[in-house]
Amino acid sequence: MERFLVTGGSRLAGEVGVPGAKNSVLKLMAASLLAHGRTTLRAVPDILDVEVMADVLRALGAAVDRDLTRESLSIDVPARPGAAADSDIVRRIRASVVVLGPLVARCGEARVALPGGDAIGARALDMHVNGLTKLGAVVDVEAGTLVARSSGRLQGASIWLDFPSVGATENLMMAGALAKGTTVIDNAAREPEIADLCAMLTAMGAKLDGAGTSTLVIDGVDELRPTVHDTVADRIVAGTFAIGALMTGGDVLIRGGRADHLDIVLDKLTTAGATVDVRGDGFRVVADRPPRSIDVVTLPYPGFPTDLLPQTIALEAVSEGVSLITENVFDSRFVFCRELLKLGADLRTDGHHVVVRRTDRLVGAPVVASDVRAGAGLVLAGLVADGTTDVSEVHHIDRGYAGFVEQLRDLGANVRREPPAAR
Ligand code: UD1
């Protein structure tokens, strides 16, 4: 596995472009399955997860062609796509579970390997399963594979989600788009990526109302048509650079960044001492004094995004004062804290809270990226640590950040990608 060597001490300054959102494009790719013919997605980020999702679609019979120079992806979906997503591929990304809704709606059957072999009713996918069942599908687990079947067309229904799950909202709105009658999803997720998927489905001919609110109303149609769609900008990548600018006393223009998708984040960063200047083509973050601590609570959108939590904990490790951070969306986010401690951070976790105090200096050390956002947080910490931070397992970072090393270098950071360390 490759690693990143990050040598601290540089200030991030200049301009950086924001690619299309990972958390949107993977669902847009799944949505292409709803229509026969060629869908074109634009502003597609050059990340590993797009490759994996392309393989999922290929295994279902679609022809997927990527044009890296144009950042576009064309997906030609056959009249009768296959029902079974390849299990080895599917297990590599949890997001691939969103092919379930489109496939069962269009073909009457979908088979998707369970991520890590979860049982039905286990926390992770219960809302997906319960919602599809309400729409008339019969969902079972057969030999570690989630199988959804529908003898005729799915039937619109009212669905209340226990929690505004992003993936469940997406799966169910795609299924509802081709169901007979009206589907109402209440307590739906409101993330900008959901609104992006709604926009694409509408362009495909779906009848959807309430995009970006917690009640989605979908009048099912008989058929959808392929479309051309631009992926929304990645607010998590934009937020990562904004935090990096503040941590390093930098000045970064985040071109294409959607400040309106980062309201609470930019407000917090302003409280922490950054000056944020929103412009027509993005926003600029200037930090001309050391950061002050802020308290952060993660919540579904429009709350503070859990996907910026590790980066924020890294920021707090060098901010003046004491910060209380609360994670409400995922159980396992704080694995990252163990790695940050290796750099000398002063923090303590208790359940879903972490208290972070400013440390005089972080010192570079070997650390492991446990997931895509933890990896980004460790790279940011490395930018302000003395010496060199050796971040391994960077394939996780490649899953969600296109050309991260190059982008950071263009901003003046001392970062390079290296082959695996010799054992
Ligand atoms: C998506 C994002 C991820 C982000 C998360 C929350 C993608 C590819 N990933 O993940 O980066 O961190 O939203 O903003 O878009 N849950 C259940 N039962 C379910 C579904 C979810 O209990 O049926 C739980 C999950 O275990 C988790 C919480 O709900 O604790 C949120 O999950 P969800 O919003 O579904 O996240 P994802 O769609 O998996």
Coordinates of C-alpha atoms and ligand atoms in Angstrom, one line a residue:
M1 CA 0.0 0.0 0.0
E2 CA 1.2 3.5 -0.8
R3 CA 1.7 6.2 1.7
F4 CA 1.8 9.9 2.0
L5 CA 4.8 11.7 3.5
V6 CA 3.6 15.0 4.9
T7 CA 6.3 17.5 6.2
G8 CA 4.8 20.1 8.3
G9 CA 5.4 23.9 8.4
S10 CA 4.0 25.1 5.1
R11 CA 1.1 27.5 4.8
L12 CA -1.7 26.7 2.3
A13 CA -2.0 29.5 -0.1
G14 CA -3.5 29.9 -3.6
E15 CA -6.4 28.4 -5.5
V16 CA -7.8 25.0 -5.5
G17 CA -10.7 23.5 -7.6
V18 CA -13.5 21.4 -6.1
P19 CA -14.5 18.3 -8.1
G20 CA -17.9 16.7 -8.2
A21 CA -19.0 15.0 -5.0
K22 CA -18.2 11.4 -4.3
N23 CA -21.3 11.0 -2.2
S24 CA -23.4 12.2 -5.1
V25 CA -21.8 10.7 -8.2
L26 CA -22.0 7.1 -6.9
K27 CA -25.8 7.5 -6.5
L28 CA -26.2 9.2 -9.9
M29 CA -24.4 6.3 -11.4
A30 CA -26.9 3.9 -9.7
A31 CA -29.8 6.1 -10.9
S32 CA -28.7 5.5 -14.5
L33 CA -30.0 1.9 -14.1
L34 CA -33.5 3.3 -14.0
A35 CA -33.5 4.0 -17.8
H36 CA -32.6 2.1 -20.9
G37 CA -29.9 3.9 -22.9
R38 CA -27.0 6.2 -22.5
T39 CA -26.7 8.5 -19.5
T40 CA -23.8 11.0 -19.3
L41 CA -22.5 12.3 -16.0
R42 CA -20.3 15.3 -15.9
A43 CA -18.0 16.8 -13.2
V44 CA -17.1 13.2 -12.3
P45 CA -14.3 13.1 -9.8
D46 CA -11.2 11.0 -10.5
I47 CA -11.5 8.8 -7.4
L48 CA -11.3 5.1 -6.7
D49 CA -14.9 4.7 -5.6
V50 CA -16.1 5.8 -9.1
E51 CA -14.0 3.0 -10.6
V52 CA -15.5 0.4 -8.2
M53 CA -19.1 1.6 -8.9
A54 CA -18.3 1.5 -12.6
D55 CA -17.4 -2.2 -12.1
V56 CA -20.6 -2.8 -10.3
L57 CA -22.6 -1.4 -13.2
R58 CA -20.5 -3.4 -15.7
A59 CA -21.3 -6.6 -13.8
L60 CA -25.0 -5.7 -14.3
G61 CA -24.5 -5.4 -18.1
A62 CA -23.9 -1.7 -18.5
A63 CA -21.2 -0.3 -20.8
V64 CA -19.3 2.3 -18.8
D65 CA -16.8 4.7 -20.4
R66 CA -14.8 7.2 -18.6
D67 CA -13.3 10.3 -20.2
L68 CA -10.8 11.6 -17.7
T69 CA -9.9 14.8 -19.6
R70 CA -13.5 15.8 -19.8
E71 CA -14.3 14.5 -16.3
S72 CA -17.3 12.7 -17.8
L73 CA -18.7 9.2 -17.6
S74 CA -21.1 7.6 -20.0
I75 CA -23.2 4.7 -18.9
D76 CA -25.1 2.7 -21.5
V77 CA -27.7 0.6 -19.7
P78 CA -29.2 -2.4 -21.6
A79 CA -33.0 -2.9 -21.9
R80 CA -32.7 -5.7 -19.4
P81 CA -29.9 -5.2 -16.9
G82 CA -28.7 -8.1 -14.8
A83 CA -30.1 -8.5 -11.3
A84 CA -27.0 -9.6 -9.4
A85 CA -24.3 -7.1 -8.4
D86 CA -21.0 -8.9 -8.2
S87 CA -20.4 -9.7 -4.6
D88 CA -16.7 -9.1 -4.4
I89 CA -17.0 -5.7 -6.0
V90 CA -20.1 -4.7 -4.0
R91 CA -18.4 -5.5 -0.7
R92 CA -15.7 -2.9 -1.4
I93 CA -18.1 0.0 -1.1
R94 CA -21.1 0.3 1.0
A95 CA -22.6 2.9 -1.4
S96 CA -23.2 0.1 -3.9
V97 CA -26.3 -0.9 -1.9
V98 CA -28.1 1.9 -3.7
V99 CA -28.4 -0.2 -6.8
L100 CA -31.0 -2.2 -4.9
G101 CA -33.9 0.3 -5.3
P102 CA -33.4 1.0 -9.0
L103 CA -32.9 -2.7 -9.9
V104 CA -35.9 -4.0 -8.1
A105 CA -38.0 -1.2 -9.4
R106 CA -36.9 -1.7 -13.0
C107 CA -36.3 -5.5 -13.2
G108 CA -38.4 -6.9 -10.4
E109 CA -35.3 -8.4 -8.8
A110 CA -32.1 -7.2 -7.2
R111 CA -29.3 -9.1 -5.5
V112 CA -26.6 -7.2 -3.6
A113 CA -24.0 -8.8 -1.3
L114 CA -24.4 -7.5 2.2
P115 CA -21.5 -5.3 3.3
G116 CA -19.7 -7.5 5.8
G117 CA -22.6 -10.0 5.9
D118 CA -25.1 -8.0 8.0
A119 CA -28.4 -9.7 8.8
I120 CA -31.7 -8.1 7.9
G121 CA -32.8 -5.9 10.8
A122 CA -29.3 -5.1 11.8
R123 CA -28.8 -1.4 12.2
A124 CA -27.0 -0.8 9.0
L125 CA -29.6 -1.5 6.4
D126 CA -32.9 -1.9 8.2
M127 CA -34.4 1.4 6.8
H128 CA -33.5 0.3 3.2
V129 CA -35.1 -3.0 3.8
N130 CA -38.2 -1.8 5.6
G131 CA -38.8 0.9 3.0
L132 CA -38.6 -1.4 0.1
T133 CA -40.9 -3.9 1.9
K134 CA -43.5 -1.1 2.3
L135 CA -43.2 -0.5 -1.5
G136 CA -44.2 -4.2 -2.0
A137 CA -40.8 -5.9 -2.4
V138 CA -40.1 -9.1 -0.6
V139 CA -36.6 -8.8 0.8
D140 CA -34.6 -11.8 2.1
V141 CA -31.0 -12.7 2.9
E142 CA -29.8 -15.7 0.9
A143 CA -26.2 -16.8 1.5
G144 CA -25.0 -13.4 2.6
T145 CA -26.8 -11.7 -0.3
L146 CA -29.7 -9.3 0.1
V147 CA -32.3 -10.3 -2.4
A148 CA -35.3 -8.0 -3.2
R149 CA -38.1 -9.3 -5.4
S150 CA -41.3 -7.9 -6.7
S151 CA -43.8 -9.9 -8.6
G152 CA -45.3 -6.9 -10.4
R153 CA -44.6 -3.2 -10.3
L154 CA -43.7 -1.7 -6.9
Q155 CA -46.6 0.0 -5.2
G156 CA -46.3 3.6 -3.9
A157 CA -46.5 3.9 -0.1
S158 CA -45.9 6.2 2.9
I159 CA -42.6 5.6 4.5
W160 CA -41.3 7.1 7.8
L161 CA -37.6 6.8 8.3
D162 CA -36.4 6.3 11.9
F163 CA -33.4 8.5 11.1
P164 CA -32.8 10.7 8.0
S165 CA -30.5 8.1 6.4
V166 CA -28.8 9.4 3.3
G167 CA -28.6 5.9 1.6
A168 CA -32.1 4.8 2.5
T169 CA -33.6 8.0 1.3
E170 CA -31.8 7.6 -2.0
N171 CA -32.6 4.0 -2.5
L172 CA -36.3 4.6 -1.7
M173 CA -36.7 7.6 -3.9
M174 CA -35.2 5.8 -6.8
A175 CA -37.5 2.8 -6.2
G176 CA -40.5 5.1 -5.8
A177 CA -39.8 6.9 -9.1
L178 CA -40.9 3.8 -11.0
A179 CA -43.5 2.5 -8.5
K180 CA -47.3 2.7 -9.3
G181 CA -48.9 5.6 -7.4
T182 CA -47.5 8.0 -4.9
T183 CA -44.6 7.4 -2.5
V184 CA -44.1 9.7 0.5
I185 CA -40.8 9.6 2.3
D186 CA -41.0 11.4 5.7
N187 CA -38.0 12.3 7.8
A188 CA -36.0 12.1 4.6
A189 CA -32.4 13.1 4.5
R190 CA -31.9 16.7 3.1
E191 CA -28.2 16.6 2.1
P192 CA -27.3 18.5 -1.1
E193 CA -26.4 15.2 -2.7
I194 CA -30.1 14.1 -2.2
A195 CA -31.2 17.3 -4.0
D196 CA -28.7 16.5 -6.8
L197 CA -30.2 13.1 -7.2
C198 CA -33.7 14.6 -7.3
A199 CA -32.6 17.0 -10.0
M200 CA -31.2 14.1 -12.1
L201 CA -34.3 12.0 -11.6
T202 CA -36.5 14.9 -12.5
A203 CA -34.5 15.4 -15.7
M204 CA -35.1 11.7 -16.4
G205 CA -38.8 12.3 -16.2
A206 CA -39.6 11.5 -12.6
K207 CA -42.2 13.4 -10.7
L208 CA -40.7 14.5 -7.5
D209 CA -41.5 17.2 -5.0
G210 CA -39.8 18.4 -1.8
A211 CA -36.1 18.0 -2.8
G212 CA -34.0 19.3 0.0
T213 CA -36.8 19.0 2.6
S214 CA -37.7 16.3 5.0
T215 CA -40.8 15.2 3.0
L216 CA -40.3 13.8 -0.4
V217 CA -43.4 13.1 -2.5
I218 CA -42.8 11.0 -5.6
D219 CA -45.5 10.2 -8.2
G220 CA -44.3 7.0 -9.9
V221 CA -44.1 7.0 -13.7
D222 CA -44.1 4.1 -16.2
E223 CA -40.7 4.8 -17.6
L224 CA -37.7 7.1 -17.2
R225 CA -35.3 8.3 -19.9
P226 CA -31.5 8.7 -19.9
T227 CA -30.1 12.2 -19.3
V228 CA -27.0 14.3 -19.1
H229 CA -26.3 15.6 -15.6
D230 CA -23.6 17.7 -13.8
T231 CA -22.5 16.3 -10.4
V232 CA -22.8 18.8 -7.5
A233 CA -19.5 20.1 -6.1
D234 CA -18.0 18.1 -3.2
R235 CA -18.8 20.1 0.0
I236 CA -16.6 17.7 2.0
V237 CA -13.5 18.3 -0.1
A238 CA -14.2 22.0 -0.1
G239 CA -14.6 21.9 3.7
T240 CA -11.4 20.0 4.1
F241 CA -9.4 22.7 2.3
A242 CA -11.2 25.4 4.3
I243 CA -10.1 23.7 7.5
G244 CA -6.6 23.2 6.1
A245 CA -6.4 26.9 5.3
L246 CA -7.3 27.9 8.9
M247 CA -5.0 25.3 10.5
T248 CA -2.0 26.5 8.5
G249 CA -2.6 30.3 8.8
G250 CA -3.3 30.2 5.0
D251 CA -5.2 32.0 2.3
V252 CA -7.1 29.7 -0.1
L253 CA -9.6 30.4 -2.8
I254 CA -11.8 27.3 -3.0
R255 CA -13.0 27.6 -6.6
G256 CA -16.3 25.9 -7.3
G257 CA -16.9 25.4 -3.6
R258 CA -20.6 25.8 -2.6
A259 CA -20.6 28.0 0.5
D260 CA -24.4 27.6 0.6
H261 CA -23.8 23.9 1.3
L262 CA -21.4 24.6 4.1
D263 CA -23.3 27.2 6.1
I264 CA -22.7 25.8 9.6
V265 CA -19.1 24.8 8.8
L266 CA -18.1 28.2 7.5
D267 CA -19.9 29.9 10.4
K268 CA -17.9 27.7 12.8
L269 CA -14.6 28.4 11.0
T270 CA -15.4 32.1 11.2
T271 CA -15.9 31.8 15.0
A272 CA -12.6 30.0 15.1
G273 CA -10.9 33.0 13.5
A274 CA -11.1 32.6 9.8
T275 CA -12.3 35.2 7.4
V276 CA -14.6 33.7 4.8
D277 CA -15.3 35.7 1.6
V278 CA -18.1 34.2 -0.5
R279 CA -17.7 35.0 -4.2
G280 CA -19.5 34.0 -7.4
D281 CA -17.0 31.3 -8.2
G282 CA -16.5 29.8 -4.8
F283 CA -15.2 31.1 -1.5
R284 CA -11.9 32.3 0.0
V285 CA -10.7 31.4 3.5
V286 CA -8.1 33.6 5.1
A287 CA -6.5 32.9 8.5
D288 CA -4.4 35.7 9.8
R289 CA -4.4 34.6 13.5
P290 CA -4.1 31.3 15.3
P291 CA -7.3 29.4 15.5
R292 CA -9.5 29.5 18.6
S293 CA -11.3 26.4 19.8
I294 CA -15.0 25.7 18.8
D295 CA -17.5 23.1 20.0
V296 CA -19.0 20.9 17.3
V297 CA -22.0 18.5 17.2
T298 CA -22.5 16.4 14.1
L299 CA -26.0 15.9 12.8
P300 CA -27.7 15.1 9.5
Y301 CA -27.7 18.1 7.0
P302 CA -28.0 21.0 7.6
G303 CA -26.1 20.1 10.8
F304 CA -22.4 19.8 10.9
P305 CA -21.3 17.0 8.6
T306 CA -19.8 13.9 10.2
D307 CA -17.6 13.6 7.2
L308 CA -15.7 16.7 8.4
L309 CA -15.3 15.5 11.9
P310 CA -11.7 14.1 11.8
Q311 CA -10.5 17.2 10.0
T312 CA -12.2 19.3 12.7
I313 CA -10.6 17.3 15.5
A314 CA -7.2 17.9 13.8
L315 CA -8.0 21.6 13.8
E316 CA -9.0 21.5 17.5
A317 CA -5.7 19.8 18.3
V318 CA -3.9 23.1 17.4
S319 CA -6.6 25.6 18.4
E320 CA -6.4 27.9 21.5
G321 CA -8.6 26.6 24.3
V322 CA -10.7 23.5 24.9
S323 CA -13.2 22.0 22.5
L324 CA -16.0 19.6 23.0
I325 CA -16.9 17.5 20.0
T326 CA -19.9 15.3 19.8
E327 CA -20.5 12.6 17.1
N328 CA -24.1 11.7 16.5
V329 CA -24.2 9.8 13.2
F330 CA -21.6 7.0 13.3
D331 CA -20.3 4.9 16.1
S332 CA -16.7 4.3 14.9
R333 CA -15.5 7.8 13.9
F334 CA -13.2 8.1 16.9
V335 CA -10.9 5.3 15.7
F336 CA -9.2 8.3 14.1
C337 CA -8.4 9.8 17.6
R338 CA -6.0 6.9 18.3
E339 CA -3.9 7.9 15.3
L340 CA -4.0 11.6 16.2
L341 CA -2.7 10.8 19.7
K342 CA 0.4 9.3 18.1
L343 CA 1.2 12.9 16.8
G344 CA 1.0 14.2 20.4
A345 CA -2.6 15.5 20.3
D346 CA -4.1 16.2 23.8
L347 CA -7.6 14.6 23.6
R348 CA -9.9 12.3 25.5
T349 CA -12.9 10.4 24.3
D350 CA -15.9 9.4 26.2
G351 CA -18.7 7.6 24.4
H352 CA -19.6 9.8 21.4
H353 CA -17.8 12.8 22.9
V354 CA -14.2 13.9 22.6
V355 CA -12.6 16.8 24.5
V356 CA -9.6 18.3 22.6
R357 CA -7.1 20.7 24.2
R358 CA -4.5 22.6 22.3
T359 CA -1.1 21.0 22.3
D360 CA 2.1 23.0 22.1
R361 CA 3.3 21.0 19.2
L362 CA 2.3 18.0 17.1
V363 CA 5.2 15.8 16.1
G364 CA 5.2 13.8 12.9
A365 CA 4.9 10.0 13.3
P366 CA 3.7 6.9 11.3
V367 CA -0.1 6.8 11.3
V368 CA -2.7 4.8 9.5
A369 CA -5.7 6.2 7.5
S370 CA -8.6 4.0 8.7
D371 CA -11.1 5.6 6.3
V372 CA -11.3 8.3 3.7
R373 CA -12.1 11.2 6.1
A374 CA -9.8 10.0 8.8
G375 CA -7.0 10.0 6.2
A376 CA -7.8 13.6 5.2
G377 CA -7.7 14.6 8.9
L378 CA -4.3 13.0 9.4
V379 CA -2.9 14.7 6.4
L380 CA -4.1 18.1 7.7
A381 CA -2.5 17.3 11.1
G382 CA 0.7 16.4 9.3
L383 CA 0.7 19.9 7.7
V384 CA 1.1 21.5 11.1
A385 CA 3.2 18.9 12.8
D386 CA 7.0 19.2 13.3
G387 CA 8.9 16.8 11.0
T388 CA 7.3 14.2 8.8
T389 CA 4.1 12.4 9.2
D390 CA 4.0 9.0 7.4
V391 CA 0.3 8.3 6.5
S392 CA -0.2 4.7 5.3
E393 CA -3.3 2.9 3.8
V394 CA -3.8 6.0 1.6
H395 CA -6.0 4.0 -0.8
H396 CA -8.8 5.1 1.6
I397 CA -7.9 8.8 0.8
D398 CA -7.9 7.9 -2.9
R399 CA -11.5 6.7 -2.5
G400 CA -12.7 10.2 -2.0
Y401 CA -10.1 12.9 -2.8
A402 CA -9.0 13.3 -6.4
G403 CA -5.4 14.2 -6.8
F404 CA -5.2 15.3 -3.1
V405 CA -1.3 15.3 -3.0
E406 CA -1.1 17.4 -6.2
Q407 CA -3.7 19.8 -5.0
L408 CA -2.0 20.3 -1.6
R409 CA 1.4 20.7 -3.3
D410 CA -0.1 23.4 -5.6
L411 CA -1.1 25.2 -2.5
G412 CA 2.5 25.0 -1.1
A413 CA 2.3 22.0 1.1
N414 CA 5.2 19.6 1.4
V415 CA 3.5 16.3 0.6
R416 CA 4.5 13.4 -1.5
R417 CA 3.2 9.9 -2.4
E418 CA 5.6 7.1 -1.7
P419 CA 5.7 3.4 -2.4
P420 CA 5.0 1.2 0.7
A421 CA 7.6 1.3 3.4
A422 CA 10.0 -1.7 3.3
R423 CA 9.2 -4.2 6.1
Ligands
UD1_1 C1 -23.7 8.6 3.6 C2 -22.3 9.0 3.1 C3 -21.3 9.1 4.2 C4 -21.9 10.1 5.3 C5 -23.3 9.6 5.7 C6 -23.9 10.6 6.7 C7 -22.2 8.1 0.9 C8 -21.6 7.2 -0.1 N1 -21.8 8.1 2.1 O1 -23.5 7.3 4.1 O2 -20.1 9.7 3.7 O3 -21.0 10.0 6.4 O4 -24.1 9.5 4.6 O5 -23.9 11.9 6.2 O6 -23.0 8.9 0.5 N2 -28.4 3.5 9.5 C9 -29.2 2.5 10.1 N3 -30.1 1.8 9.3 C10 -30.2 2.0 7.9 C11 -29.4 3.0 7.3 C12 -28.5 3.7 8.2 O7 -29.2 2.3 11.3 O8 -31.0 1.4 7.3 C13 -27.5 4.3 10.4 C14 -26.1 4.1 10.0 O9 -25.5 2.9 10.6 C15 -25.4 5.4 10.5 C16 -26.6 6.4 10.3 O10 -27.8 5.6 10.2 O11 -25.2 5.3 11.9 C17 -26.4 7.3 9.1 O12 -26.3 6.5 7.9 P1 -26.7 7.0 6.5 O13 -27.2 8.4 6.5 O14 -27.5 5.9 5.9 O15 -25.2 7.0 5.8 P2 -24.8 6.4 4.4 O16 -25.8 6.6 3.4 O17 -24.3 5.0 4.6

